[in-house]
Amino acid sequence: MTSSNASWVCLLLLCFAAMGDAEYMKYKDPKQPINTRINDLIGRMTLAEKIGQMTQIERDVASADVMKKYFIGSILSGGGSVPAPQATPSIWVNMVNEFQKGALSTRLGIPMIYGIDAVHGNNNVYNATLFPHNIGLGATRDPDLVKRIGEATALEVRATGIQYTFAPCIAVCRDPRWGRCYESYSEDHTIVQQMTDIILGLQGEIPVNHTKGVPYVAGKDKVAACAKHFVGDGGTHNGINENNTIIDEHGLLSIHMPPYYDSIIKGVATIMVSYSSLNGVKMHANHALVTGYLKSKLHFRGFVISDWLGIDRITSPPGANYTYSVQAGINAGIDMVMVPYNYTDYIGDLTSLVSKGIVNMSRIDDAVRRILRVKFAMGLFENPLADLSFADQLGKKEHRELAREAVRKSLVLLKNGNSPNQQFLPLPKKARRILVAGSHASNLGYQCGGWSIQWMGGSGDITTGTTILDAIKSTVVDSTSVVYAENPDDSFMNHNDFSFAIVVVGEPPYSETVGDSTNLTILDPGPDTIRTVCSAVKCAVVVVSGRPVVIEPYVPLMEALVAAWLPGTEGQGVADVLFGDYGFTGKLPRTWFKSVDQLPMNVGDPHYDPLYPFGFGLTINSSLPGFSGADNVGDTRQRLIYVSLCSLLSLALINDLGIRVFQHPAALLF
């Protein structure tokens, strides 16, 4: 070989070596540390690619071409936004994968993340298991149950190819007039803190010595979670949605902030900012709390996402100065913006703001680092495409049994007979003739509430499930006649001879601002149904609602009163407890007022005078005749003794010392 040829060979070898180096991209190597992968990828990204990652758009305006052209980082389904009515898992998976293929076809192939409001199960999706809403779960006082619900929800979300849920809501609702109160576990932050264990179910158990604040998602059967809405959304003035929370620093940090401490420790991947204001400052523009406190002091390392059109609402009216809203929101510390439709305006404005130096490149890089950290932690780069391996998880029997258990444990017994020795519940399964009445007895949509198939929920057979009426019919013996009359009149009652009646009434479905209420009344003709039925025959009233409602005027008419909250699709759990197969164990997660004029009123307030106090919940005395419960009998007896002692002590304190009881949860009936 001549020296000339040898030179050419050496040059070719160098070229091949260089090509090999160019083809190796650290960010694509799962063996590399996440921070190494993040740094490598960010170093390769253009401004357009970075801003694309900070953009979340609605599926209605998404396509593979849009994903590729604008480097979109995320897509969401808003409430009720589905690829087809009653869409199957395969339809969902195919849609998600089509969008994902568009994202993967970009120069760097960064996968997108798809988000959905799976707030009580995968509730947008037909045939999914719908669990009780959070207020009911708060009544269970059972973090392990909630964790198991998180595990089941993650599987049902993955069944549709989706990797991210905007849950849990960890608001501490301080006023039931708020239309989102049912999304809150309790008025007491300690209960909300316990319920953040749902994050461990959704995302997986945190490894030992995991760095605080760093997001953790265990694998393909888990989803990224989102703690919301940061911060103070449950404390707005007069319970008005998206309104102003007026509170001092101590109140904010002691009531509304604690659930975020727990969520961050448990590795929550994302946090959503609240529409509401704090002492007049819009949270979407609150740099001190989003960047200064959440990111800097609490060391949250996941990404911060806006709410739906959240930055638009920084101004009044919304969108009045959109460029300013983009500037204020991004500079406050929001990393991903839920646009959801006019993404070209957002991308254009943010690009311009960066080019003018109004938004620093360091702020953009911080946002993108956080988004990529979540995507790497989830394993999205290794497993970007969904398949049908989880399709059989949607609405599976085991999940419905879990939901049924949750319903049983969420029920709170508020009245049972007119004296301790005259219990009305449990009801006998063998009776000649039973009346079931009320607007909510045979309405699956009503018992599921808002955020069920549609954003506002719906009426009737909106999905697959068991109504309370059907549950009653399947529980009683064959010889028992069950008659259903939604709103019987006096004539009907006078011409029928019933052994007893079950009246199921409550609120209509609602979400967000639509649910704001100043009167908190039961849906008409519910009060008339109670009066008519309970005046004619002994009755148990079951209230299906997202919060305490006006009930005091009707309590003397009824033998028993049960708060069932919004139980979801598995109404059999209600009948399980009414008829004594299981005992009542639920405790009020929030104060039940006498009159709306008392609101807001929370445990510990100076003039605390409730109809039923926070933590209240009767249990059935299993030693009395007629008890047929087969579960936790010994535990029930112990609880009754404790309740009796507490009641005597309470009366002594009031009568002899002249002081009020129930000032703190520790003093309550457990």
XYZ file of C-alpha atoms in Angstrom:
670
model
C 0.000 0.000 0.000
C 1.387 3.356 -0.969
C 1.573 6.191 1.532
C -1.126 7.978 -0.487
C -3.524 5.026 -0.191
C -2.760 4.668 3.502
C -3.695 8.312 4.014
C -7.033 7.779 2.322
C -7.778 4.715 4.466
C -6.960 6.653 7.627
C -9.180 9.507 6.488
C -12.074 7.129 5.780
C -11.688 5.463 9.166
C -11.765 8.876 10.845
C -14.892 9.798 8.892
C -16.634 6.561 9.923
C -15.598 7.120 13.508
C -16.967 10.641 13.357
C -20.212 9.376 11.864
C -20.468 6.827 14.661
C -20.048 9.565 17.263
C -22.687 11.691 15.557
C -25.175 8.841 15.571
C -24.775 8.216 19.291
C -27.081 10.582 21.161
C -26.832 10.398 24.930
C -30.436 11.423 25.424
C -31.555 8.268 23.636
C -29.486 6.030 25.890
C -31.542 4.765 28.886
C -28.308 3.746 30.623
C -27.295 7.383 30.960
C -28.345 9.351 34.075
C -31.491 11.423 33.526
C -29.667 14.729 34.029
C -27.105 13.722 31.396
C -29.893 12.905 28.970
C -31.650 16.199 29.706
C -28.480 18.235 29.176
C -27.659 16.436 25.951
C -31.146 16.928 24.523
C -31.532 20.569 25.541
C -28.185 21.304 23.921
C -29.545 20.058 20.613
C -32.885 21.921 20.722
C -33.849 25.068 18.861
C -36.046 27.749 20.455
C -39.013 26.507 18.404
C -38.514 22.975 19.681
C -38.285 24.211 23.264
C -41.428 26.327 23.078
C -43.227 23.410 21.413
C -42.474 21.313 24.500
C -44.089 24.031 26.642
C -47.343 23.781 24.678
C -50.334 21.568 25.473
C -53.199 21.520 22.965
C -56.661 19.939 22.862
C -57.131 16.751 20.852
C -59.789 18.532 18.765
C -57.109 20.677 17.107
C -54.302 18.110 17.152
C -53.025 15.994 14.280
C -49.803 14.220 13.389
C -48.926 17.131 11.081
C -49.530 19.727 13.811
C -47.353 17.736 16.221
C -44.545 17.633 13.705
C -44.784 21.225 12.492
C -44.930 22.875 15.922
C -42.994 20.286 17.985
C -45.976 20.061 20.371
C -45.032 18.553 23.732
C -48.430 17.549 25.057
C -52.080 16.917 24.164
C -55.109 16.714 26.444
C -58.712 15.639 26.409
C -60.853 18.268 28.074
C -63.961 17.148 29.972
C -66.052 15.032 27.607
C -63.542 15.278 24.743
C -63.424 11.803 23.205
C -62.487 10.354 19.791
C -65.975 8.842 19.396
C -69.076 8.256 21.526
C -68.592 5.126 23.661
C -65.089 4.793 22.203
C -63.375 1.465 22.867
C -59.800 1.179 24.174
C -58.583 0.401 20.647
C -60.091 3.648 19.312
C -58.395 5.604 22.109
C -55.048 3.846 21.640
C -55.067 4.367 17.876
C -55.805 8.078 18.315
C -53.054 8.579 20.901
C -50.551 6.672 18.771
C -51.374 8.718 15.674
C -50.491 11.889 17.565
C -47.415 10.239 19.055
C -46.117 9.183 15.654
C -46.296 12.807 14.582
C -44.192 13.824 17.591
C -41.687 11.021 16.972
C -41.277 12.065 13.333
C -39.692 15.375 14.351
C -35.951 15.948 14.049
C -35.232 14.955 17.654
C -38.158 12.565 18.107
C -39.257 13.849 21.519
C -42.408 11.946 22.546
C -45.508 13.838 23.584
C -47.415 13.216 26.828
C -51.217 12.880 26.715
C -53.253 14.133 29.687
C -56.846 13.580 30.817
C -58.991 14.424 33.856
C -59.198 10.970 35.430
C -60.404 12.414 38.731
C -62.579 9.525 39.991
C -61.472 6.752 37.712
C -60.933 7.275 33.982
C -64.194 9.202 34.036
C -64.304 10.519 30.467
C -64.249 6.987 29.095
C -67.310 4.853 28.525
C -67.380 1.622 30.564
C -64.628 2.780 32.944
C -65.009 2.169 36.673
C -66.141 5.419 38.307
C -65.123 5.589 41.952
C -66.693 7.849 44.578
C -65.663 11.481 44.220
C -63.016 12.734 46.626
C -65.417 13.961 49.305
C -66.661 10.393 49.700
C -63.129 9.032 49.858
C -62.370 11.567 52.578
C -65.202 10.057 54.598
C -63.465 6.661 54.514
C -60.358 7.930 56.343
C -58.588 5.087 54.507
C -55.335 6.049 52.721
C -54.662 2.437 51.718
C -58.045 2.265 49.960
C -57.273 5.478 48.112
C -53.866 4.154 47.079
C -55.508 1.030 45.643
C -57.959 3.263 43.767
C -54.951 5.091 42.320
C -53.475 1.787 41.128
C -56.749 0.773 39.467
C -57.200 4.210 37.894
C -53.683 4.112 36.444
C -54.450 0.801 34.750
C -57.747 2.080 33.339
C -56.042 5.216 32.034
C -53.290 3.125 30.439
C -56.029 0.981 28.886
C -56.761 3.961 26.633
C -53.096 4.621 25.804
C -52.953 7.727 28.000
C -49.992 8.368 30.321
C -50.987 11.389 32.435
C -53.913 12.348 34.662
C -54.808 15.768 36.058
C -55.379 14.294 39.528
C -55.506 14.378 42.486
C -57.266 17.582 43.484
C -55.782 18.339 46.911
C -57.816 21.465 47.610
C -58.902 22.001 51.203
C -62.519 23.097 50.692
C -63.469 25.570 53.426
C -66.898 26.498 52.072
C -69.402 23.996 50.632
C -70.913 26.726 48.449
C -67.876 26.182 46.189
C -68.849 24.222 43.076
C -65.726 22.059 43.270
C -66.119 21.075 46.920
C -66.750 17.422 46.015
C -63.285 17.367 44.435
C -61.844 18.063 47.895
C -61.270 15.240 50.361
C -62.015 17.358 53.419
C -62.137 20.739 55.148
C -59.290 19.387 57.326
C -55.873 19.479 55.684
C -54.652 16.456 57.675
C -57.186 14.223 55.923
C -56.252 15.693 52.537
C -52.597 15.007 53.336
C -53.373 11.357 54.106
C -55.301 10.989 50.853
C -52.267 12.073 48.796
C -51.365 8.371 49.003
C -53.380 8.130 45.794
C -50.236 9.504 44.116
C -48.345 6.359 45.161
C -51.080 4.317 43.519
C -51.088 6.345 40.313
C -47.310 6.682 39.959
C -45.870 3.824 42.025
C -44.092 3.504 45.357
C -41.123 5.823 45.787
C -37.771 4.006 46.008
C -35.831 4.279 49.252
C -33.603 7.385 49.380
C -35.341 8.911 46.349
C -34.437 12.598 46.110
C -37.213 14.803 47.490
C -39.076 16.755 44.828
C -37.924 14.651 41.876
C -40.840 13.104 39.965
C -41.135 9.340 39.997
C -43.275 7.137 37.741
C -42.667 3.412 38.127
C -43.410 2.000 34.684
C -45.803 1.280 31.843
C -48.675 0.382 34.191
C -48.438 3.748 35.988
C -49.293 7.310 34.980
C -47.935 10.748 35.790
C -50.089 12.489 38.401
C -50.902 16.162 38.925
C -51.515 17.801 42.310
C -53.965 20.677 41.901
C -54.794 23.559 42.153
C -51.847 25.485 43.564
C -52.694 27.060 45.958
C -55.704 28.139 48.069
C -58.408 27.192 45.563
C -60.599 25.787 48.339
C -60.571 28.980 50.361
C -62.046 31.549 47.995
C -64.281 34.292 49.372
C -67.858 33.008 49.811
C -66.866 29.793 48.039
C -67.030 31.451 44.617
C -65.095 29.455 42.022
C -61.937 31.106 40.680
C -62.399 33.942 43.177
C -60.010 35.581 45.639
C -58.656 33.734 48.672
C -58.096 36.253 51.439
C -55.751 34.766 54.013
C -52.590 35.563 55.947
C -49.324 33.676 55.542
C -49.930 31.492 58.571
C -53.371 30.455 57.300
C -52.046 29.699 53.837
C -49.134 27.619 55.090
C -51.099 25.787 57.784
C -54.329 25.034 55.862
C -53.825 25.036 52.098
C -50.125 24.296 51.602
C -49.581 21.093 53.655
C -51.026 18.665 51.054
C -48.430 19.959 48.591
C -45.616 19.056 50.998
C -46.858 15.474 51.049
C -47.458 15.316 47.288
C -43.931 16.497 46.537
C -42.405 14.021 49.006
C -44.405 11.272 47.271
C -42.830 12.170 43.925
C -45.749 13.855 42.165
C -44.751 14.555 38.564
C -46.673 17.767 37.924
C -48.536 20.515 39.748
C -51.364 22.583 38.252
C -51.820 26.253 39.076
C -55.181 27.525 40.339
C -57.474 29.926 38.514
C -58.042 31.681 41.824
C -56.222 34.670 43.245
C -54.415 34.976 46.545
C -54.966 38.291 48.285
C -55.719 39.881 44.913
C -52.832 38.329 42.951
C -53.750 35.811 40.240
C -52.027 32.516 41.019
C -51.137 32.093 37.337
C -49.021 35.246 37.687
C -47.741 34.676 41.238
C -43.955 34.421 40.893
C -43.397 34.491 44.653
C -45.407 31.325 45.236
C -44.870 29.382 41.994
C -41.148 30.005 41.609
C -40.124 31.375 44.989
C -41.961 28.888 47.197
C -42.954 25.824 45.168
C -39.811 25.483 43.088
C -37.163 27.127 45.257
C -38.261 26.434 48.835
C -40.101 23.124 48.397
C -37.597 21.936 45.742
C -40.271 20.682 43.369
C -38.452 19.357 40.289
C -41.377 18.252 38.133
C -43.198 20.635 35.816
C -45.822 23.250 36.617
C -48.806 23.310 34.258
C -51.463 25.955 33.789
C -55.159 25.227 34.029
C -57.397 25.271 30.928
C -57.018 28.770 29.413
C -55.459 29.675 32.758
C -53.070 32.326 31.522
C -55.841 33.967 29.495
C -57.640 34.625 32.781
C -54.777 36.609 34.247
C -56.480 39.627 32.705
C -60.077 40.746 33.078
C -61.811 40.119 30.779
C -59.883 36.958 29.855
C -57.599 37.365 26.863
C -57.746 41.171 26.994
C -53.948 41.377 26.663
C -52.806 37.922 25.660
C -49.150 38.810 25.130
C -48.972 40.185 28.660
C -50.675 37.054 29.972
C -48.069 34.833 28.295
C -45.299 36.989 29.728
C -46.749 37.035 33.243
C -47.560 33.320 33.304
C -44.225 32.066 31.988
C -42.197 34.464 34.127
C -44.228 33.422 37.182
C -42.872 29.913 36.660
C -45.463 28.043 34.580
C -43.628 25.465 32.477
C -46.374 24.019 30.280
C -49.393 26.027 29.161
C -52.753 24.363 28.560
C -53.540 26.584 25.597
C -55.762 24.593 24.494
C -56.882 25.849 21.061
C -55.071 28.986 19.872
C -51.634 27.468 20.115
C -50.205 29.472 17.203
C -50.895 32.742 19.063
C -49.234 31.405 22.195
C -46.201 30.066 20.355
C -45.844 33.290 18.379
C -46.134 35.524 21.423
C -43.708 33.502 23.534
C -41.188 33.364 20.684
C -41.393 37.151 20.348
C -41.049 37.691 24.109
C -37.877 35.602 24.174
C -36.389 37.357 21.160
C -36.976 40.713 22.878
C -35.429 39.510 26.138
C -38.691 39.975 28.079
C -38.662 36.251 28.856
C -35.144 35.023 29.515
C -33.748 31.959 27.792
C -32.884 30.595 31.227
C -36.613 30.562 32.073
C -37.346 28.618 28.872
C -34.580 26.140 29.614
C -35.857 25.642 33.182
C -39.315 24.831 31.837
C -38.035 22.406 29.222
C -35.716 20.665 31.689
C -38.675 20.001 33.970
C -40.867 18.691 31.163
C -38.108 16.426 29.869
C -37.363 15.200 33.395
C -40.929 13.916 33.695
C -40.836 12.318 30.253
C -37.537 10.571 30.963
C -38.715 9.487 34.428
C -41.830 7.936 32.854
C -39.811 5.964 30.322
C -41.611 7.699 27.455
C -38.494 7.744 25.284
C -38.178 3.972 25.585
C -41.912 3.196 25.307
C -43.578 6.057 23.439
C -46.295 4.043 21.692
C -49.271 2.491 23.448
C -50.712 -0.934 22.754
C -53.768 -2.917 23.812
C -52.049 -4.895 26.567
C -54.048 -2.995 29.216
C -57.363 -2.933 27.322
C -58.904 -5.577 29.584
C -58.317 -3.343 32.619
C -61.087 -0.925 31.664
C -64.072 -1.501 33.940
C -62.742 -4.895 35.050
C -64.581 -6.788 37.754
C -61.868 -6.351 40.388
C -61.915 -2.586 39.928
C -65.689 -2.467 40.249
C -65.445 -4.516 43.450
C -62.883 -2.013 44.733
C -65.248 0.847 43.891
C -68.055 -0.983 45.669
C -65.820 -1.295 48.752
C -65.098 2.430 48.543
C -68.816 3.212 48.407
C -69.471 1.088 51.489
C -66.714 2.786 53.454
C -67.749 6.281 52.339
C -71.342 6.133 53.619
C -71.953 8.221 56.734
C -74.871 7.350 59.011
C -76.267 10.615 60.385
C -79.496 9.381 62.010
C -80.733 5.930 62.937
C -84.015 5.838 64.812
C -85.465 8.324 67.231
C -83.615 6.915 70.236
C -80.508 4.744 70.784
C -82.737 1.738 71.471
C -84.893 2.188 68.368
C -82.550 1.619 65.450
C -84.111 1.647 61.987
C -81.070 0.368 60.100
C -80.049 -2.159 59.011
C -83.119 -2.848 56.921
C -84.519 -6.370 56.668
C -83.982 -8.096 53.327
C -87.210 -10.002 53.828
C -90.228 -7.692 53.797
C -93.615 -7.855 52.167
C -93.453 -4.640 50.131
C -90.778 -1.908 49.929
C -91.097 1.523 48.337
C -88.062 3.089 46.694
C -88.567 6.743 45.775
C -86.638 9.842 44.810
C -84.936 11.432 41.808
C -81.582 9.752 42.493
C -82.696 6.165 43.113
C -82.646 5.059 39.484
C -80.304 7.545 37.812
C -76.719 6.443 37.221
C -75.661 9.863 35.951
C -76.939 11.566 39.087
C -75.096 9.199 41.403
C -71.836 9.741 39.471
C -72.030 13.561 39.565
C -69.922 15.944 37.500
C -66.773 14.905 35.630
C -68.557 11.755 34.473
C -68.462 11.001 30.727
C -69.199 14.698 30.160
C -67.577 17.671 31.907
C -70.869 18.533 33.639
C -71.920 14.939 34.084
C -75.319 13.814 32.875
C -78.594 12.088 33.635
C -79.608 8.482 33.135
C -77.560 5.582 31.802
C -74.479 7.586 30.850
C -72.173 4.556 31.167
C -72.071 1.032 32.576
C -72.915 0.657 36.256
C -75.420 -0.267 38.944
C -78.056 2.177 40.182
C -79.083 2.232 43.835
C -82.528 0.922 42.854
C -81.066 -2.045 40.994
C -78.757 -2.691 43.938
C -81.706 -2.786 46.337
C -83.601 -5.180 44.079
C -80.633 -7.547 43.906
C -80.097 -7.444 47.684
C -83.539 -8.264 49.058
C -84.926 -11.797 48.975
C -86.987 -12.925 46.003
C -90.237 -12.773 47.946
C -89.821 -9.076 48.767
C -91.738 -6.799 46.403
C -89.802 -3.617 45.484
C -91.949 -0.796 44.103
C -90.306 2.248 42.517
C -92.088 5.594 42.292
C -89.855 8.600 41.655
C -92.170 11.184 43.228
C -95.309 9.553 44.618
C -98.219 11.726 45.704
C -100.433 11.402 48.785
C -102.999 9.325 46.941
C -100.355 6.795 45.910
C -99.108 6.535 49.478
C -102.612 6.167 50.920
C -103.538 3.389 48.537
C -100.427 1.286 49.117
C -99.278 -0.548 52.190
C -95.479 -0.528 52.421
C -93.299 -2.163 55.057
C -90.893 0.759 54.793
C -89.467 3.185 52.233
C -86.044 4.236 50.969
C -85.941 7.775 49.584
C -82.905 8.676 47.483
C -82.588 12.392 46.705
C -79.793 14.903 46.227
C -78.099 17.384 43.927
C -78.036 17.407 40.121
C -74.627 16.849 38.479
C -72.421 19.930 38.047
C -68.803 20.998 37.668
C -66.820 24.082 38.602
C -68.606 27.454 38.502
C -71.936 25.908 37.489
C -71.912 24.187 40.860
C -71.467 27.355 42.908
C -74.534 27.635 45.133
C -75.730 30.092 47.745
C -78.705 27.995 48.893
C -77.369 24.398 48.802
C -80.817 22.865 48.423
C -81.799 19.382 47.337
C -82.993 19.106 43.744
C -86.760 19.552 43.408
C -89.017 17.731 43.990
C -86.746 16.050 46.554
C -88.048 17.884 49.632
C -91.656 17.138 48.640
C -90.776 13.490 48.088
C -89.314 13.284 51.601
C -92.376 14.958 53.134
C -94.893 12.842 51.250
C -93.219 9.475 51.722
C -91.818 9.883 55.213
C -95.111 11.268 56.546
C -96.907 8.133 55.391
C -94.442 5.310 56.125
C -91.236 4.759 58.066
C -88.364 5.745 55.814
C -84.609 5.927 55.379
C -83.358 8.903 53.368
C -80.171 8.600 51.322
C -78.662 11.906 50.206
C -76.581 11.815 47.008
C -74.616 15.068 46.919
C -71.198 16.582 46.473
C -71.363 18.372 49.833
C -73.627 18.931 52.835
C -77.010 20.314 51.769
C -80.019 21.760 53.586
C -81.591 18.802 55.384
C -82.442 19.992 58.916
C -86.145 20.773 58.232
C -86.767 17.180 57.119
C -84.773 15.199 59.698
C -87.702 14.795 62.164
C -89.755 13.143 59.417
C -87.308 10.314 58.759
C -86.170 7.306 60.753
C -82.692 7.188 59.206
C -80.434 9.526 57.251
C -77.395 8.468 55.209
C -74.905 10.697 53.381
C -73.843 8.772 50.264
C -71.914 11.647 48.582
C -71.356 10.901 44.862
C -70.768 7.157 44.866
C -70.021 6.606 41.166
C -71.000 3.591 39.102
C -71.153 0.972 41.838
C -74.444 1.628 43.617
C -74.399 -1.883 45.081
C -72.139 -0.536 47.829
C -75.060 1.548 49.131
C -77.381 -1.456 49.426
C -74.606 -3.530 51.023
C -74.647 -1.247 54.052
C -78.337 -0.295 54.166
C -79.272 -3.952 54.515
C -76.549 -4.812 57.006
C -74.099 -6.948 55.042
C -71.492 -4.424 56.178
C -71.447 -1.879 58.982
C -71.346 1.906 58.695
C -67.793 3.195 59.190
C -67.725 6.560 57.356
C -67.081 9.814 59.228
C -68.028 13.289 58.014
C -65.093 14.784 56.085
C -66.666 18.183 56.529
C -69.075 19.985 58.823
C -72.791 19.600 58.081
C -74.405 22.985 58.698
C -77.878 23.732 60.023
C -78.404 26.766 57.778
C -76.455 28.315 54.900
C -76.461 31.529 56.947
C -73.767 29.884 59.100
C -71.327 29.537 56.188
C -68.434 29.416 56.029
C -68.161 27.256 59.153
C -65.364 24.786 59.810
C -64.282 22.740 62.779
C -62.383 24.913 65.249
C -64.274 28.112 64.405
C -65.304 30.222 67.446
C -69.051 29.879 66.867
C -69.189 26.257 65.772
C -72.817 25.142 65.879
C -73.352 22.419 63.271
C -76.229 20.080 62.602
C -73.634 17.286 62.478
C -70.017 18.051 63.423
C -66.920 17.226 61.439
C -65.967 13.627 62.162
C -69.511 12.580 63.081
C -70.754 9.189 61.957
C -72.975 6.722 63.744
C -72.343 3.015 63.839
C -74.973 0.321 64.255
C -75.408 -1.250 67.663
C -74.980 -4.920 66.821
C -76.344 -6.036 70.203
C -79.821 -4.719 69.495
C -82.450 -6.969 67.877
C -82.548 -6.965 64.102
C -78.843 -6.494 63.409
C -77.762 -8.639 60.485
C -74.306 -7.272 59.788
C -71.632 -9.824 59.015
C -68.631 -7.510 58.957
C -66.650 -5.854 61.742
C -69.203 -6.672 64.440
C -66.669 -6.491 67.266
C -65.218 -3.276 65.887
C -68.721 -1.822 65.612
C -69.446 -2.589 69.285
C -66.196 -0.925 70.376
C -66.989 2.152 68.310
C -70.465 2.405 69.812
C -69.064 2.298 73.367
C -66.553 4.994 72.444
C -69.226 7.136 70.790
C -71.451 6.833 73.858
C -68.644 7.873 76.189
C -67.758 10.818 73.964
C -71.401 11.883 73.832
C -71.704 11.808 77.636
C -68.451 13.723 78.001
C -69.626 16.298 75.463
C -72.877 16.859 77.341
C -70.988 17.210 80.624
C -68.664 19.782 79.108
C -71.524 21.803 77.723
C -73.790 21.642 80.777
C -71.260 21.904 83.609
C -68.397 23.893 82.174
C -70.239 25.967 79.588
C -67.642 25.402 76.891
C -68.053 24.230 73.320
C -66.930 20.830 72.151
C -65.632 19.690 68.752
C -63.048 22.461 68.639
C -60.430 20.120 67.181
C -60.549 16.779 65.329
C -58.819 15.104 68.281
C -61.906 15.843 70.395
C -64.319 14.368 67.872
C -66.065 11.065 67.567
C -63.569 8.965 65.678
